[in-house]
Each structure stands twice: as C-alpha cells, then as structure tokens.
C-alpha cells in the first residue's frame, strides 16, 4: 500500500512516460495513445451529450405538461433564485454537507489513530470497519428506517424513548440523516487516514522523542501536518459526495417532513421526476453542479499546497 | 515497528490505552449493531416482525418468501428478477468498462499526451457530478429510443459509475509498472501489441481484478440510475418497495431482501480488502 500511495501523491511532472519503442515509426507512436483512448472517449461523449442537453433544459420551459417548449432565456434561474424553497434547500444541503463532513473527518481521524496501534483489537476491527461502507446506501437507509420506527424501532426501545419520540420528525430528521451518513462513511475517512498514518516516515518522530517531546506535541507539530494531505483527500471526497446526497435522504424521509430534509438533489428529483418539471429540476441540478465543481477546484488547489508542504516537512 | 512506540496511547494497560480500546469498542458496537439487527429481523417469523426481542427461534422463511412467487404477490416486486437483472447489468457494465477502460488507462499511464489530463480529469469529474444532471435528459432520450428498462440502457448508464473507477485505478497500476519490462520484450522481437498482452497485462492482473470487483460493488449499490431508468429492475430499487407503498409494510421481508442485496458487495469487499483503500480513493487527485 505505502509505495502505491506515494505513487498516487506524486506530481504529474515526474511520471511522464516519454520513451517509446524503437521499432515503430514516429507517426504511429504519436497517435497510439489517442487511438487507445478512443473507445473511452466515445462512451464519455455518449454521457456528455445528455449533460449538455440537461444544461440546455435550463433555458427552456420544458415540462411534461407543456406542449409548446421554447427558449425562455434565464427565466428559470430568475424563478429559482426567488424561490424560498430553493434557498431552503441550499441551506439544508450546506448544513448537511458541512456537519457530516466535519463529524466524519474528526471521528475517522480518531478511529484511524486508535487502530494504528498494533493491538489485536485493532487488527480484528480493521477487517469489519469497512462493512457499513460496502452496503448500498439505500439498504443502509432501509435498515435505519426500521430502527428509527417510533412504534417498534429498536432504538426507541433500547433508549426508553417511548413511541412519541420520532427520529425523523421535522426538527430531528436532518440530524438523524447525518448520523446515518456518519455510520456509512466514517470508515471511509478512517481507512484513508489510516493508510496515510502508516506511510509516514518514522525518523522525525524518533528525533523529537529523543528531544523529549510529549505525544501531544508530536501529534500537533509532526503528525497532523504530515497527515494533512490524506485528511484533505478524505474531506474532498466526503464534502463533494455530501453536497449531492440523495439515496439515504430519499429512503429515510423523501425530503420531508415538510421540507426539513429536502437537499438540492432531492428537490431536483421531486421537481423533475415527480412533478415532470424537467427545466426546473435541471436548473437546480446545474446550479448544484456549479457549486460542486467550483468547490472541488478550490479544495484540489488546497490539496496541492498541502502536499507540497508535507513533502517539504518530510524532507 | 519502532515508530509505533511514539504514537499516542501506545503503552498497553495505561489509562489512555484502555480508554482508546473502550472508544474503539463503542464504535464497533455502533457500526455493527444495525447489520446484526437487520439479520435478526430477517430471521424472525412474520408474526414477530414488530417485536424488539433479541431471543427468538430463527427461521429462513423470509428469505424463501422474498425469493419466491409468494413474495412477488405480497409486495408486487419481483425480487428474484431484480436480483438477476442487477447481476446482468453490473457484470455487463464492468466488462464493457474493462474492454474500453484498459486501453485508455494504459495510454494515460504510459504516455503523456495532449488531452490526456483533460480526459482523465473529465473521467474523475463524473465521480463528483450529481447524477440527476444527466439522468433527466437520459430519461427523455431513453423513452424516445426505447432504451428505458433495458439491459443495454442500464449498462450504458452504469458506465458513469464503473468506467472512471476502472480507468483511474488501472492508470496508477500501469504507471507503477516499470517500462523496462516492455522495452525488454520489444528488444526480444515482440510487437508492441504482444509486449502489452504478454508482459504488461498479466502483471497488472491484481489491479484489473480489484478495479473490476470495486466497480461491480459501486454499480450494484447504485440507486438513482435504476430508480429512474428502469421499473424496479435492480436490487436497490426493489428493496425499497418492500418498505410499503401499498399500505402494508413487510419489515422482515424488507430485512431479508436487504441481507440478500448486501451480500454480494460484502463478500467482494472482504475478498479484495487489500486493494480497497487504493480503489476507494482511486488515484484520488492525482495529476
């Protein structure tokens, strides 16, 4: 794992293949990678096409009920931006994404550090850690829905909450969904960070131990800065995925009660698929896509800097 | 490993060490309990479906019902058919991804060419794109072309999940493969094609296996594509139908369906555990 991980963290510049076989003419050599990429590109275009079409929808008044579909410019955007429902779902999505990402990152780092010890418990639990991550989010949602049931859910029974306590009530639903998300994805953060911790060089730790540094000092000054790129990779993946959360929300609450859990993608689904307002849904989606894209760009930049710094501190 | 001695909470049987073990134990109870509960619920008789006991005599009745005609009549979901079509769709998607993805991954891993970075970035960006952005137009296109609820249609759309995964994982495998090995084969008079099939390909076999299995898991677990582009033609969609809708909810049938639906990914995950981390972060933000 560790050598590969280092490979994955390398910058693109030092991995250039460059050299080619002496037996083939330069012209064929030049085209080879393109020819090899053609099939993948074809599939890519096959999927890019609907994407572009989806963006096109945002400028139309396309609904299943509308016979006369035509260009309406930015009206959809103007309408969306004046909808309280839209801003509500932006808020819900951000609260969900930020709280879930922070929670999963903190818990994941703690779990990774605890598992890093070579105890027997750590070895056994490392194997089962990933199980929730491998179950389909929908199935996870179904399990939790059964456990959340106020009448015969096991949680109300174990914690003596009575049948009036509802985990999926308007005030609690979002937090319950965050808990389910943390149940599924904390292991993801934990295994990425664990792999990172294990590939750290040991010399700086030995040196500062000789100097008499305490573990907290080492954690803060050595481990955390070196682990930062790994943590950031996990944060990027979690935050991006949380922004477009759908499966678990749809299974647990379908965006309700009221609009308490209607995230952007859930709202887009209700718009497009349930209410047949294709343009409205596409507009939600395109705005979400822009948010995801811009956030990803910023986070990747941050990651590049963190990797450069970590490489500096390792040297 | 000497380094471990310096890590926090390392010494055994000290207060922090014990506290750490307790914390880890607490996480695993939280982590495993829902799975255990689902399995228990699946093993209870229909009469016990709303009970919260931990002691009961287990029965396989629910599994039989879920997979038989009777389950279909009760819930109007043909779970067995969903199981079969999920398997066909996911295996198909993985196979197409391998055929199409291996050459692309090889090209990107071996050569730096104009457009290679943007091809790779676009592949990765699909990992982050909200599914609905493409699904709604696809839904309209599929209805027009008659691809709705078909194997071809599902395989095509599952490429969104499987191909980026396969290409990204395999690219790093090909990059890590020393080019000298192929050079040596070329000097021995092998053609470039044979050098690839006889030397490079066999050496990345573990990577191919890992990426294929991981791609299968992700395709299997996908919910939104089959939800919109088929009529419950997938395990994930079929399971939610057991939760009710027709007024009556079958909790232990839901649990049994959940157990059956979760088994393939769980078994695969345990077999490819070693490759999981790399696969999950798949080349994360490389390049």
Coordinates of C-alpha atoms in Angstrom, one line a residue:
Chain A
X1 CA 0.0 0.0 0.0
X2 CA 2.5 2.5 1.1
X3 CA 4.6 2.6 -2.1
X4 CA 1.5 2.9 -4.2
X5 CA 0.2 5.7 -2.0
X6 CA 3.4 7.6 -2.5
X7 CA 2.9 7.0 -6.2
X8 CA -0.5 8.5 -6.0
X9 CA 0.7 11.5 -4.3
X10 CA 3.4 12.2 -6.8
X11 CA 3.0 15.3 -9.0
X12 CA 2.2 14.6 -12.7
X13 CA 5.5 16.0 -14.0
X14 CA 7.8 13.3 -12.8
X15 CA 5.6 10.5 -14.2
X16 CA 5.9 11.3 -17.8
X17 CA 6.5 8.1 -19.8
X18 CA 8.2 9.7 -22.7
X19 CA 10.4 6.9 -24.0
X20 CA 9.0 4.7 -26.8
X21 CA 9.8 1.5 -28.6
X22 CA 12.5 1.9 -31.3
X23 CA 10.7 -0.3 -33.7
X24 CA 7.6 1.8 -34.6
X25 CA 7.5 4.8 -36.9
X26 CA 7.2 8.2 -35.1
X27 CA 3.8 8.9 -36.7
X28 CA 2.2 5.7 -35.3
X29 CA 3.9 6.3 -32.0
X30 CA 2.4 9.8 -31.8
X31 CA -1.2 8.6 -32.4
X32 CA -1.1 5.4 -30.3
X33 CA -2.4 6.9 -27.0
X34 CA -5.2 8.7 -28.9
X35 CA -6.2 5.5 -30.6
X36 CA -6.2 3.6 -27.3
X37 CA -8.4 6.3 -25.7
X38 CA -11.0 6.4 -28.5
X39 CA -13.4 3.8 -27.0
X40 CA -13.4 5.5 -23.6
X41 CA -13.9 8.9 -25.2
X42 CA -16.8 7.6 -27.2
X43 CA -18.5 6.5 -24.0
X44 CA -17.6 9.8 -22.4
X45 CA -19.2 11.7 -25.2
X46 CA -22.3 9.5 -25.0
X47 CA -22.7 10.7 -21.5
X48 CA -21.5 14.2 -22.1
X49 CA -24.3 14.6 -24.6
X50 CA -27.1 14.3 -22.2
X51 CA -25.2 16.5 -19.8
X52 CA -25.1 19.3 -22.4
X53 CA -28.7 18.7 -23.2
X54 CA -29.5 19.0 -19.5
X55 CA -27.8 22.3 -19.4
X56 CA -29.9 23.3 -22.4
X57 CA -33.1 22.4 -20.5
X58 CA -32.4 25.2 -18.0
X59 CA -33.1 27.7 -20.8
X60 CA -36.4 26.1 -21.9
X61 CA -39.8 25.8 -20.4
X62 CA -39.7 22.1 -20.6
X63 CA -42.4 20.2 -18.7
X64 CA -44.3 17.0 -19.4
X65 CA -47.5 19.1 -19.3
X66 CA -46.2 21.8 -21.7
X67 CA -46.9 21.3 -25.3
X68 CA -45.1 24.3 -26.6
X69 CA -41.4 24.0 -25.5
X70 CA -39.4 27.1 -26.3
X71 CA -36.4 29.2 -25.3
X72 CA -37.1 31.4 -22.3
X73 CA -33.6 32.6 -21.5
X74 CA -32.7 33.0 -17.9
X75 CA -36.3 32.8 -16.6
X76 CA -35.7 29.5 -14.8
X77 CA -32.8 30.9 -13.0
X78 CA -34.6 34.1 -12.0
X79 CA -37.5 31.9 -10.8
X80 CA -35.3 29.6 -8.8
X81 CA -33.4 32.4 -7.2
X82 CA -36.6 34.0 -5.9
X83 CA -38.0 30.7 -4.5
X84 CA -37.7 30.3 -0.8
X85 CA -37.7 26.5 -1.4
X86 CA -34.5 26.8 -3.3
X87 CA -32.7 28.8 -0.7
X88 CA -34.1 26.5 2.0
X89 CA -32.6 23.5 0.1
X90 CA -29.3 25.3 -0.4
X91 CA -29.2 25.9 3.4
X92 CA -30.2 22.3 4.2
X93 CA -27.6 20.9 1.7
X94 CA -24.8 23.1 3.2
X95 CA -25.7 22.3 6.8
X96 CA -25.8 18.6 5.9
X97 CA -22.5 18.6 4.0
X98 CA -20.6 20.7 6.5
X99 CA -21.7 19.0 9.6
X100 CA -21.5 15.5 8.1
X101 CA -18.0 16.1 6.7
X102 CA -16.6 17.6 9.9
X103 CA -18.2 14.9 12.0
X104 CA -16.9 12.0 9.8
X105 CA -13.5 13.6 9.5
X106 CA -13.0 14.0 13.2
X107 CA -14.3 10.6 14.0
X108 CA -12.4 9.0 11.2
X109 CA -9.1 10.5 12.3
X110 CA -9.7 9.4 15.9
X111 CA -10.6 5.9 14.7
X112 CA -7.5 5.7 12.4
X113 CA -5.2 6.8 15.2
X114 CA -6.7 4.3 17.6
X115 CA -6.5 1.5 15.1
X116 CA -2.9 2.4 14.3
X117 CA -1.7 0.7 17.4
X118 CA -0.7 -2.8 16.8
X119 CA -3.2 -4.2 19.3
X120 CA -5.1 -7.4 18.5
X121 CA -8.4 -5.4 18.8
X122 CA -7.1 -3.0 16.1
X123 CA -6.3 -5.9 13.7
X124 CA -9.7 -7.5 14.1
X125 CA -11.7 -4.3 13.8
X126 CA -9.9 -3.1 10.8
X127 CA -11.5 -6.0 8.9
X128 CA -15.0 -5.2 9.9
X129 CA -14.6 -1.4 9.8
X130 CA -15.5 -1.2 6.1
X131 CA -18.7 -3.3 6.3
X132 CA -21.1 -0.4 6.5
X133 CA -19.3 1.3 3.7
X134 CA -19.9 -1.7 1.4
X135 CA -23.6 -1.9 2.0
X136 CA -25.6 0.1 -0.6
X137 CA -26.6 3.5 1.0
X138 CA -30.2 2.6 0.1
X139 CA -30.0 -0.6 2.1
X140 CA -28.3 1.3 4.9
X141 CA -31.2 3.8 4.8
X142 CA -33.7 0.9 4.9
X143 CA -32.0 -0.6 8.0
X144 CA -32.0 2.7 9.8
X145 CA -35.6 3.4 8.8
X146 CA -36.6 0.2 10.5
X147 CA -34.6 1.1 13.6
X148 CA -36.0 4.6 13.7
X149 CA -39.6 3.5 13.7
X150 CA -41.2 5.1 16.8
X151 CA -43.6 2.2 17.5
X152 CA -41.4 -0.8 17.1
X153 CA -38.0 0.6 16.2
X154 CA -35.2 -0.9 18.3
X155 CA -33.7 2.5 19.1
X156 CA -36.7 3.8 20.9
X157 CA -36.9 0.5 22.8
X158 CA -33.3 0.4 23.9
X159 CA -33.1 4.0 24.9
X160 CA -36.6 4.0 26.5
X161 CA -37.7 6.9 24.4
X162 CA -41.4 5.9 24.2
X163 CA -43.4 5.9 21.0
X164 CA -43.8 9.6 20.7
X165 CA -40.1 10.3 20.1
X166 CA -39.6 10.3 16.4
X167 CA -36.1 10.4 15.0
X168 CA -37.4 11.6 11.7
X169 CA -39.6 14.4 13.0
X170 CA -39.2 17.9 11.4
X171 CA -36.6 19.1 14.0
X172 CA -34.6 15.9 14.2
X173 CA -34.7 14.4 10.7
X174 CA -31.7 16.2 9.3
X175 CA -29.6 15.2 12.3
X176 CA -30.7 11.6 12.1
X177 CA -29.7 11.5 8.5
X178 CA -26.3 13.0 9.4
X179 CA -26.0 10.2 11.9
X180 CA -26.8 7.6 9.2
X181 CA -24.3 9.2 6.8
X182 CA -21.6 9.1 9.5
X183 CA -22.4 5.5 10.1
X184 CA -21.8 4.7 6.5
X185 CA -18.9 7.0 5.6
X186 CA -16.8 7.5 8.8
X187 CA -15.0 4.2 7.9
X188 CA -14.1 5.7 4.5
X189 CA -12.3 8.6 6.2
X190 CA -10.7 6.2 8.7
X191 CA -9.2 3.8 6.2
X192 CA -7.8 6.6 4.0
X193 CA -6.2 8.4 7.1
X194 CA -5.0 5.0 8.5
X195 CA -3.2 4.3 5.2
X196 CA -1.7 7.8 5.4
X197 CA -0.6 7.4 9.0
X198 CA 1.1 4.1 8.2
X199 CA 3.1 5.5 5.4
X200 CA 4.5 8.4 7.5
X201 CA 8.3 8.3 7.9
X202 CA 9.4 7.4 11.4
X203 CA 12.6 9.5 11.7
X204 CA 11.1 12.8 12.7
X205 CA 9.1 11.1 15.5
X206 CA 12.2 9.3 16.7
X207 CA 14.2 12.5 16.6
X208 CA 11.7 14.5 18.6
X209 CA 11.2 11.7 21.1
X210 CA 14.9 11.9 21.7
X211 CA 14.4 15.6 22.3
X212 CA 11.9 14.6 24.9
X213 CA 8.7 15.8 23.2
X214 CA 5.4 14.7 24.5
X215 CA 2.9 12.8 22.3
X216 CA 0.5 15.7 22.0
X217 CA 3.3 18.0 20.8
X218 CA 4.3 15.4 18.3
X219 CA 0.8 14.9 17.2
X220 CA 0.2 18.6 16.6
X221 CA 3.6 19.6 15.2
X222 CA 4.6 16.5 13.3
X223 CA 1.8 14.0 12.7
X224 CA -1.0 16.4 11.8
X225 CA 0.9 18.4 9.2
X226 CA 2.2 15.3 7.6
X227 CA -1.2 13.6 7.6
X228 CA -3.0 16.7 6.4
X229 CA -2.9 15.8 2.7
X230 CA -4.5 12.4 3.4
X231 CA -7.1 14.0 5.6
X232 CA -7.8 16.6 2.9
X233 CA -8.3 13.9 0.3
X234 CA -10.9 12.3 2.5
X235 CA -12.5 15.7 3.2
X236 CA -12.7 16.4 -0.6
X237 CA -14.4 13.1 -1.3
X238 CA -16.8 13.4 1.6
X239 CA -17.8 17.0 1.0
X240 CA -18.4 16.6 -2.7
X241 CA -20.5 13.5 -2.1
X242 CA -22.4 15.1 0.7
X243 CA -23.3 18.1 -1.5
X244 CA -25.2 15.7 -3.8
X245 CA -26.7 13.5 -1.2
X246 CA -29.8 11.7 -2.4
X247 CA -30.1 7.9 -1.6
X248 CA -30.3 8.0 2.1
X249 CA -32.4 11.1 2.3
X250 CA -34.9 9.7 -0.3
X251 CA -35.2 6.4 1.5
X252 CA -35.5 7.9 5.0
X253 CA -37.7 10.9 4.5
X254 CA -38.2 11.7 0.8
X255 CA -37.2 15.3 1.7
X256 CA -39.8 15.7 4.5
X257 CA -41.3 16.2 6.9
X258 CA -42.3 19.4 5.2
X259 CA -39.1 20.5 3.5
X260 CA -36.9 19.7 6.5
X261 CA -34.5 17.4 4.6
X262 CA -35.0 18.5 1.0
X263 CA -31.5 18.8 -0.2
X264 CA -30.7 20.2 -3.7
X265 CA -30.6 16.9 -5.4
X266 CA -33.7 15.6 -3.6
X267 CA -35.5 18.8 -4.6
X268 CA -34.3 18.4 -8.2
X269 CA -35.6 14.8 -8.2
X270 CA -39.0 15.9 -6.9
X271 CA -39.1 18.7 -9.5
X272 CA -38.1 16.6 -12.5
X273 CA -39.2 13.1 -11.9
X274 CA -42.3 13.5 -9.7
X275 CA -43.6 16.8 -10.9
X276 CA -42.3 16.4 -14.5
X277 CA -40.9 19.9 -14.4
X278 CA -37.7 19.0 -16.4
X279 CA -36.5 22.5 -16.7
X280 CA -37.0 23.4 -13.1
X281 CA -35.1 20.2 -12.0
X282 CA -32.3 20.8 -14.4
X283 CA -31.9 24.3 -13.2
X284 CA -31.5 23.1 -9.6
X285 CA -29.0 20.4 -10.8
X286 CA -26.9 22.8 -12.9
X287 CA -26.6 25.2 -10.0
X288 CA -25.6 22.3 -7.8
X289 CA -23.1 21.1 -10.4
X290 CA -21.5 24.6 -10.5
X291 CA -21.3 24.6 -6.7
X292 CA -19.7 21.1 -6.7
X293 CA -17.3 22.0 -9.5
X294 CA -16.1 25.2 -8.0
X295 CA -15.7 23.8 -4.5
X296 CA -13.8 20.8 -5.9
X297 CA -11.4 23.1 -7.8
X298 CA -10.7 25.1 -4.6
X299 CA -10.2 22.0 -2.5
X300 CA -7.9 20.4 -5.0
X301 CA -5.8 23.6 -5.1
X302 CA -5.6 23.5 -1.3
X303 CA -4.6 19.8 -1.5
X304 CA -1.8 20.7 -3.9
X305 CA -0.4 23.2 -1.5
X306 CA -0.8 20.8 1.5
X307 CA 1.1 18.1 -0.4
X308 CA 3.9 20.4 -1.3
X309 CA 4.2 21.5 2.3
X310 CA 4.1 17.9 3.6
X311 CA 6.7 16.9 1.1
X312 CA 8.8 19.8 2.4
X313 CA 8.4 18.8 6.0
X314 CA 9.2 15.1 5.3
X315 CA 12.5 16.0 3.5
Chain B
X1 CA 8.0 -1.1 14.1
X2 CA 9.9 1.4 16.2
X3 CA 7.7 4.3 15.1
X4 CA 4.7 2.9 16.8
X5 CA 6.2 3.4 20.2
X6 CA 6.0 7.1 19.7
X7 CA 2.4 7.1 18.7
X8 CA -0.2 8.5 21.1
X9 CA -1.7 5.9 23.6
X10 CA 0.8 3.3 22.7
X11 CA 1.7 1.8 26.0
X12 CA -0.6 -1.1 27.0
X13 CA -2.7 -1.1 30.1
X14 CA -2.3 2.6 30.8
X15 CA -5.4 4.7 31.3
X16 CA -5.3 6.3 27.8
X17 CA -4.8 2.9 26.2
X18 CA -7.8 1.4 28.0
X19 CA -9.8 4.4 27.1
X20 CA -8.8 4.0 23.5
X21 CA -9.9 0.4 23.4
X22 CA -13.2 1.3 25.0
X23 CA -13.8 4.0 22.4
X24 CA -13.0 1.7 19.6
X25 CA -15.2 -1.0 21.0
X26 CA -18.1 1.6 21.3
X27 CA -17.6 2.5 17.6
X28 CA -17.8 -1.1 16.6
X29 CA -21.0 -1.7 18.5
X30 CA -22.5 1.3 16.8
X31 CA -21.1 0.1 13.4
X32 CA -22.2 -3.5 13.6
X33 CA -25.4 -3.3 15.5
X34 CA -27.6 -2.1 12.6
X35 CA -26.3 -5.0 10.5
X36 CA -26.8 -7.5 13.2
X37 CA -30.3 -6.1 13.8
X38 CA -31.2 -6.4 10.1
X39 CA -30.0 -10.0 10.0
X40 CA -32.1 -10.8 13.2
X41 CA -35.1 -9.1 11.7
X42 CA -34.7 -11.2 8.6
X43 CA -34.6 -14.4 10.6
X44 CA -37.8 -13.6 12.7
X45 CA -41.2 -15.1 11.7
X46 CA -43.7 -12.7 10.2
X47 CA -45.6 -12.6 13.4
X48 CA -42.5 -11.3 15.2
X49 CA -41.8 -8.5 12.7
X50 CA -42.7 -5.7 15.1
X51 CA -41.0 -7.1 18.2
X52 CA -37.8 -5.9 19.8
X53 CA -36.7 -9.2 21.3
X54 CA -33.2 -10.5 21.0
X55 CA -34.2 -14.1 21.8
X56 CA -36.2 -16.0 19.2
X57 CA -36.0 -19.1 17.1
X58 CA -34.6 -18.2 13.8
X59 CA -36.3 -19.2 10.5
X60 CA -35.3 -18.9 6.9
X61 CA -38.9 -18.4 5.9
X62 CA -38.5 -14.7 4.9
X63 CA -35.7 -15.5 2.6
X64 CA -37.7 -18.2 0.9
X65 CA -40.7 -15.8 0.6
X66 CA -38.6 -12.9 -0.7
X67 CA -37.1 -15.1 -3.5
X68 CA -40.3 -16.9 -4.4
X69 CA -43.6 -16.1 -6.2
X70 CA -45.3 -15.5 -2.9
X71 CA -43.1 -12.6 -2.1
X72 CA -43.9 -11.1 -5.5
X73 CA -47.6 -11.5 -4.9
X74 CA -47.4 -9.9 -1.5
X75 CA -45.4 -6.9 -2.5
X76 CA -45.8 -6.7 -6.3
X77 CA -42.0 -6.7 -6.5
X78 CA -40.3 -9.5 -8.3
X79 CA -37.2 -9.6 -6.2
X80 CA -35.7 -12.6 -7.9
X81 CA -36.0 -10.9 -11.3
X82 CA -34.4 -7.7 -9.8
X83 CA -31.5 -9.9 -8.5
X84 CA -31.0 -11.4 -11.9
X85 CA -31.1 -8.1 -13.8
X86 CA -28.9 -6.4 -11.3
X87 CA -26.3 -9.1 -11.8
X88 CA -26.5 -9.0 -15.6
X89 CA -26.4 -5.2 -15.7
X90 CA -23.5 -4.8 -13.3
X91 CA -21.4 -7.6 -14.8
X92 CA -22.1 -6.2 -18.3
X93 CA -21.1 -2.7 -17.2
X94 CA -17.9 -4.0 -15.6
X95 CA -17.0 -6.0 -18.7
X96 CA -17.6 -3.1 -21.1
X97 CA -15.6 -0.8 -18.7
X98 CA -12.7 -3.2 -18.8
X99 CA -12.6 -3.6 -22.6
X100 CA -12.9 0.2 -23.0
X101 CA -11.0 1.3 -19.9
X102 CA -7.9 -0.9 -20.0
X103 CA -6.6 0.7 -23.3
X104 CA -7.4 4.2 -22.0
X105 CA -5.7 3.5 -18.7
X106 CA -2.7 2.1 -20.4
X107 CA -2.4 5.1 -22.7
X108 CA -2.8 7.5 -19.8
X109 CA -0.3 5.6 -17.6
X110 CA 2.4 5.1 -20.2
X111 CA 2.3 8.3 -22.2
X112 CA 1.7 11.9 -21.5
X113 CA -0.3 13.2 -24.5
X114 CA -2.2 16.2 -25.4
X115 CA -5.6 15.9 -23.9
X116 CA -4.6 13.0 -21.5
X117 CA -5.0 15.2 -18.5
X118 CA -8.3 16.6 -19.6
X119 CA -9.6 13.1 -20.5
X120 CA -8.6 11.9 -17.0
X121 CA -10.0 15.0 -15.3
X122 CA -13.3 14.6 -17.1
X123 CA -13.5 11.0 -16.1
X124 CA -12.9 12.0 -12.5
X125 CA -15.3 14.8 -12.7
X126 CA -18.1 12.3 -13.4
X127 CA -17.3 10.9 -10.0
X128 CA -18.4 14.2 -8.5
X129 CA -21.2 15.1 -10.9
X130 CA -24.7 15.0 -9.5
X131 CA -26.4 12.1 -11.2
X132 CA -29.6 13.9 -11.9
X133 CA -27.8 16.3 -14.2
X134 CA -27.5 13.6 -16.8
X135 CA -30.4 11.4 -15.8
X136 CA -33.2 13.7 -16.7
X137 CA -32.2 14.1 -20.3
X138 CA -31.3 10.5 -20.4
X139 CA -34.7 9.6 -19.2
X140 CA -36.2 11.6 -22.1
X141 CA -33.7 10.1 -24.6
X142 CA -34.3 6.6 -23.3
X143 CA -38.0 6.9 -23.6
X144 CA -37.6 8.1 -27.2
X145 CA -35.1 5.4 -28.2
X146 CA -36.9 2.6 -26.3
X147 CA -33.9 2.0 -24.0
X148 CA -36.0 2.5 -20.9
X149 CA -35.8 -0.6 -18.6
X150 CA -33.4 -2.4 -20.9
X151 CA -30.1 -4.1 -20.3
X152 CA -28.3 -2.1 -22.9
X153 CA -29.7 1.1 -21.4
X154 CA -28.6 0.2 -17.9
X155 CA -25.1 -1.0 -19.0
X156 CA -24.6 2.3 -20.8
X157 CA -25.6 4.4 -17.9
X158 CA -23.7 2.3 -15.3
X159 CA -20.5 3.2 -17.3
X160 CA -20.8 6.5 -15.4
X161 CA -20.0 4.6 -12.2
X162 CA -17.8 1.8 -13.4
X163 CA -15.5 3.3 -16.2
X164 CA -14.0 6.2 -14.3
X165 CA -13.2 3.8 -11.4
X166 CA -11.6 1.2 -13.7
X167 CA -9.5 3.8 -15.6
X168 CA -8.4 5.7 -12.5
X169 CA -7.3 2.6 -10.6
X170 CA -5.6 0.9 -13.6
X171 CA -3.8 4.1 -14.6
X172 CA -1.8 4.1 -11.4
X173 CA -1.1 0.4 -11.8
X174 CA 0.3 0.9 -15.3
X175 CA 2.3 3.9 -14.1
X176 CA 3.9 1.9 -11.4
X177 CA 4.9 -0.8 -13.9
X178 CA 8.5 -0.4 -14.9
X179 CA 8.6 0.4 -18.6
X180 CA 11.8 -1.5 -19.0
X181 CA 9.9 -4.8 -18.8
X182 CA 8.1 -3.9 -22.0
X183 CA 11.2 -2.5 -23.6
X184 CA 13.0 -5.8 -22.9
X185 CA 10.1 -7.7 -24.6
X186 CA 10.3 -5.3 -27.6
X187 CA 14.1 -5.9 -27.9
X188 CA 13.3 -9.6 -27.9
X189 CA 11.4 -9.0 -31.0
X190 CA 7.9 -8.8 -29.6
X191 CA 5.5 -6.5 -31.3
X192 CA 4.1 -3.6 -29.1
X193 CA 0.8 -5.3 -29.0
X194 CA 2.3 -8.6 -27.8
X195 CA 4.5 -6.8 -25.3
X196 CA 1.3 -5.4 -23.9
X197 CA -0.7 -8.5 -23.8
X198 CA 2.1 -10.9 -22.8
X199 CA 4.0 -8.7 -20.4
X200 CA 2.1 -5.7 -19.1
X201 CA -1.4 -7.1 -18.9
X202 CA -0.5 -10.2 -16.8
X203 CA 1.5 -8.0 -14.4
X204 CA -1.4 -5.7 -13.7
X205 CA -3.9 -8.6 -13.2
X206 CA -4.3 -7.9 -9.5
X207 CA -5.2 -4.3 -10.4
X208 CA -7.7 -5.4 -13.0
X209 CA -9.3 -7.8 -10.5
X210 CA -9.5 -5.2 -7.8
X211 CA -10.9 -2.5 -10.0
X212 CA -13.4 -4.8 -11.6
X213 CA -14.7 -6.0 -8.2
X214 CA -14.8 -2.5 -6.8
X215 CA -16.6 -1.2 -9.9
X216 CA -19.1 -4.1 -9.6
X217 CA -19.8 -3.1 -5.9
X218 CA -20.4 0.5 -6.8
X219 CA -22.6 -0.4 -9.7
X220 CA -24.6 -2.8 -7.6
X221 CA -25.0 -0.2 -4.8
X222 CA -26.2 2.5 -7.2
X223 CA -29.8 3.6 -6.7
X224 CA -30.6 6.6 -8.8
X225 CA -29.9 5.2 -12.2
X226 CA -32.2 2.1 -11.9
X227 CA -34.7 4.1 -9.9
X228 CA -35.3 6.5 -12.9
X229 CA -34.3 4.4 -15.9
X230 CA -36.0 1.0 -15.0
X231 CA -39.1 -0.4 -13.4
X232 CA -37.5 -1.7 -10.2
X233 CA -35.1 -3.7 -12.3
X234 CA -32.4 -3.5 -9.6
X235 CA -31.9 -4.9 -6.2
X236 CA -31.6 -1.5 -4.6
X237 CA -34.9 -0.2 -6.0
X238 CA -36.7 -3.5 -5.3
X239 CA -35.7 -3.4 -1.6
X240 CA -37.3 0.0 -1.0
X241 CA -40.6 -1.4 -2.4
X242 CA -40.8 -3.8 0.5
X243 CA -41.0 -0.9 2.9
X244 CA -44.6 -0.3 1.9
X245 CA -46.3 1.9 -0.5
X246 CA -49.3 -0.4 -1.0
X247 CA -50.3 0.4 2.6
X248 CA -48.8 -2.8 4.1
X249 CA -45.2 -2.9 5.1
X250 CA -43.3 -6.1 5.4
X251 CA -40.5 -5.4 7.8
X252 CA -38.9 -8.8 8.0
X253 CA -39.2 -9.3 4.2
X254 CA -37.5 -5.9 3.8
X255 CA -34.7 -7.0 6.1
X256 CA -34.4 -10.3 4.3
X257 CA -34.2 -8.5 1.0
X258 CA -31.7 -6.1 2.5
X259 CA -29.5 -9.0 3.6
X260 CA -29.6 -10.7 0.2
X261 CA -28.9 -7.4 -1.6
X262 CA -26.0 -6.6 0.7
X263 CA -24.3 -10.0 0.5
X264 CA -22.5 -9.7 -2.9
X265 CA -20.8 -6.4 -2.1
X266 CA -19.9 -7.5 1.4
X267 CA -18.4 -10.8 0.1
X268 CA -16.4 -9.0 -2.6
X269 CA -15.2 -6.3 -0.1
X270 CA -13.8 -9.0 2.2
X271 CA -12.0 -10.7 -0.7
X272 CA -10.4 -7.5 -2.0
X273 CA -9.8 -5.8 1.3
X274 CA -6.1 -5.3 0.5
X275 CA -6.9 -3.2 -2.6
X276 CA -9.8 -1.3 -1.1
X277 CA -8.0 1.8 0.1
X278 CA -6.4 2.5 -3.2
X279 CA -9.6 1.8 -5.0
X280 CA -11.7 3.9 -2.8
X281 CA -9.5 6.9 -3.2
X282 CA -8.9 5.9 -6.8
X283 CA -5.9 7.8 -7.7
X284 CA -7.7 10.5 -5.7
X285 CA -6.5 13.7 -7.0
X286 CA -3.5 12.5 -8.9
X287 CA -2.2 14.8 -11.6

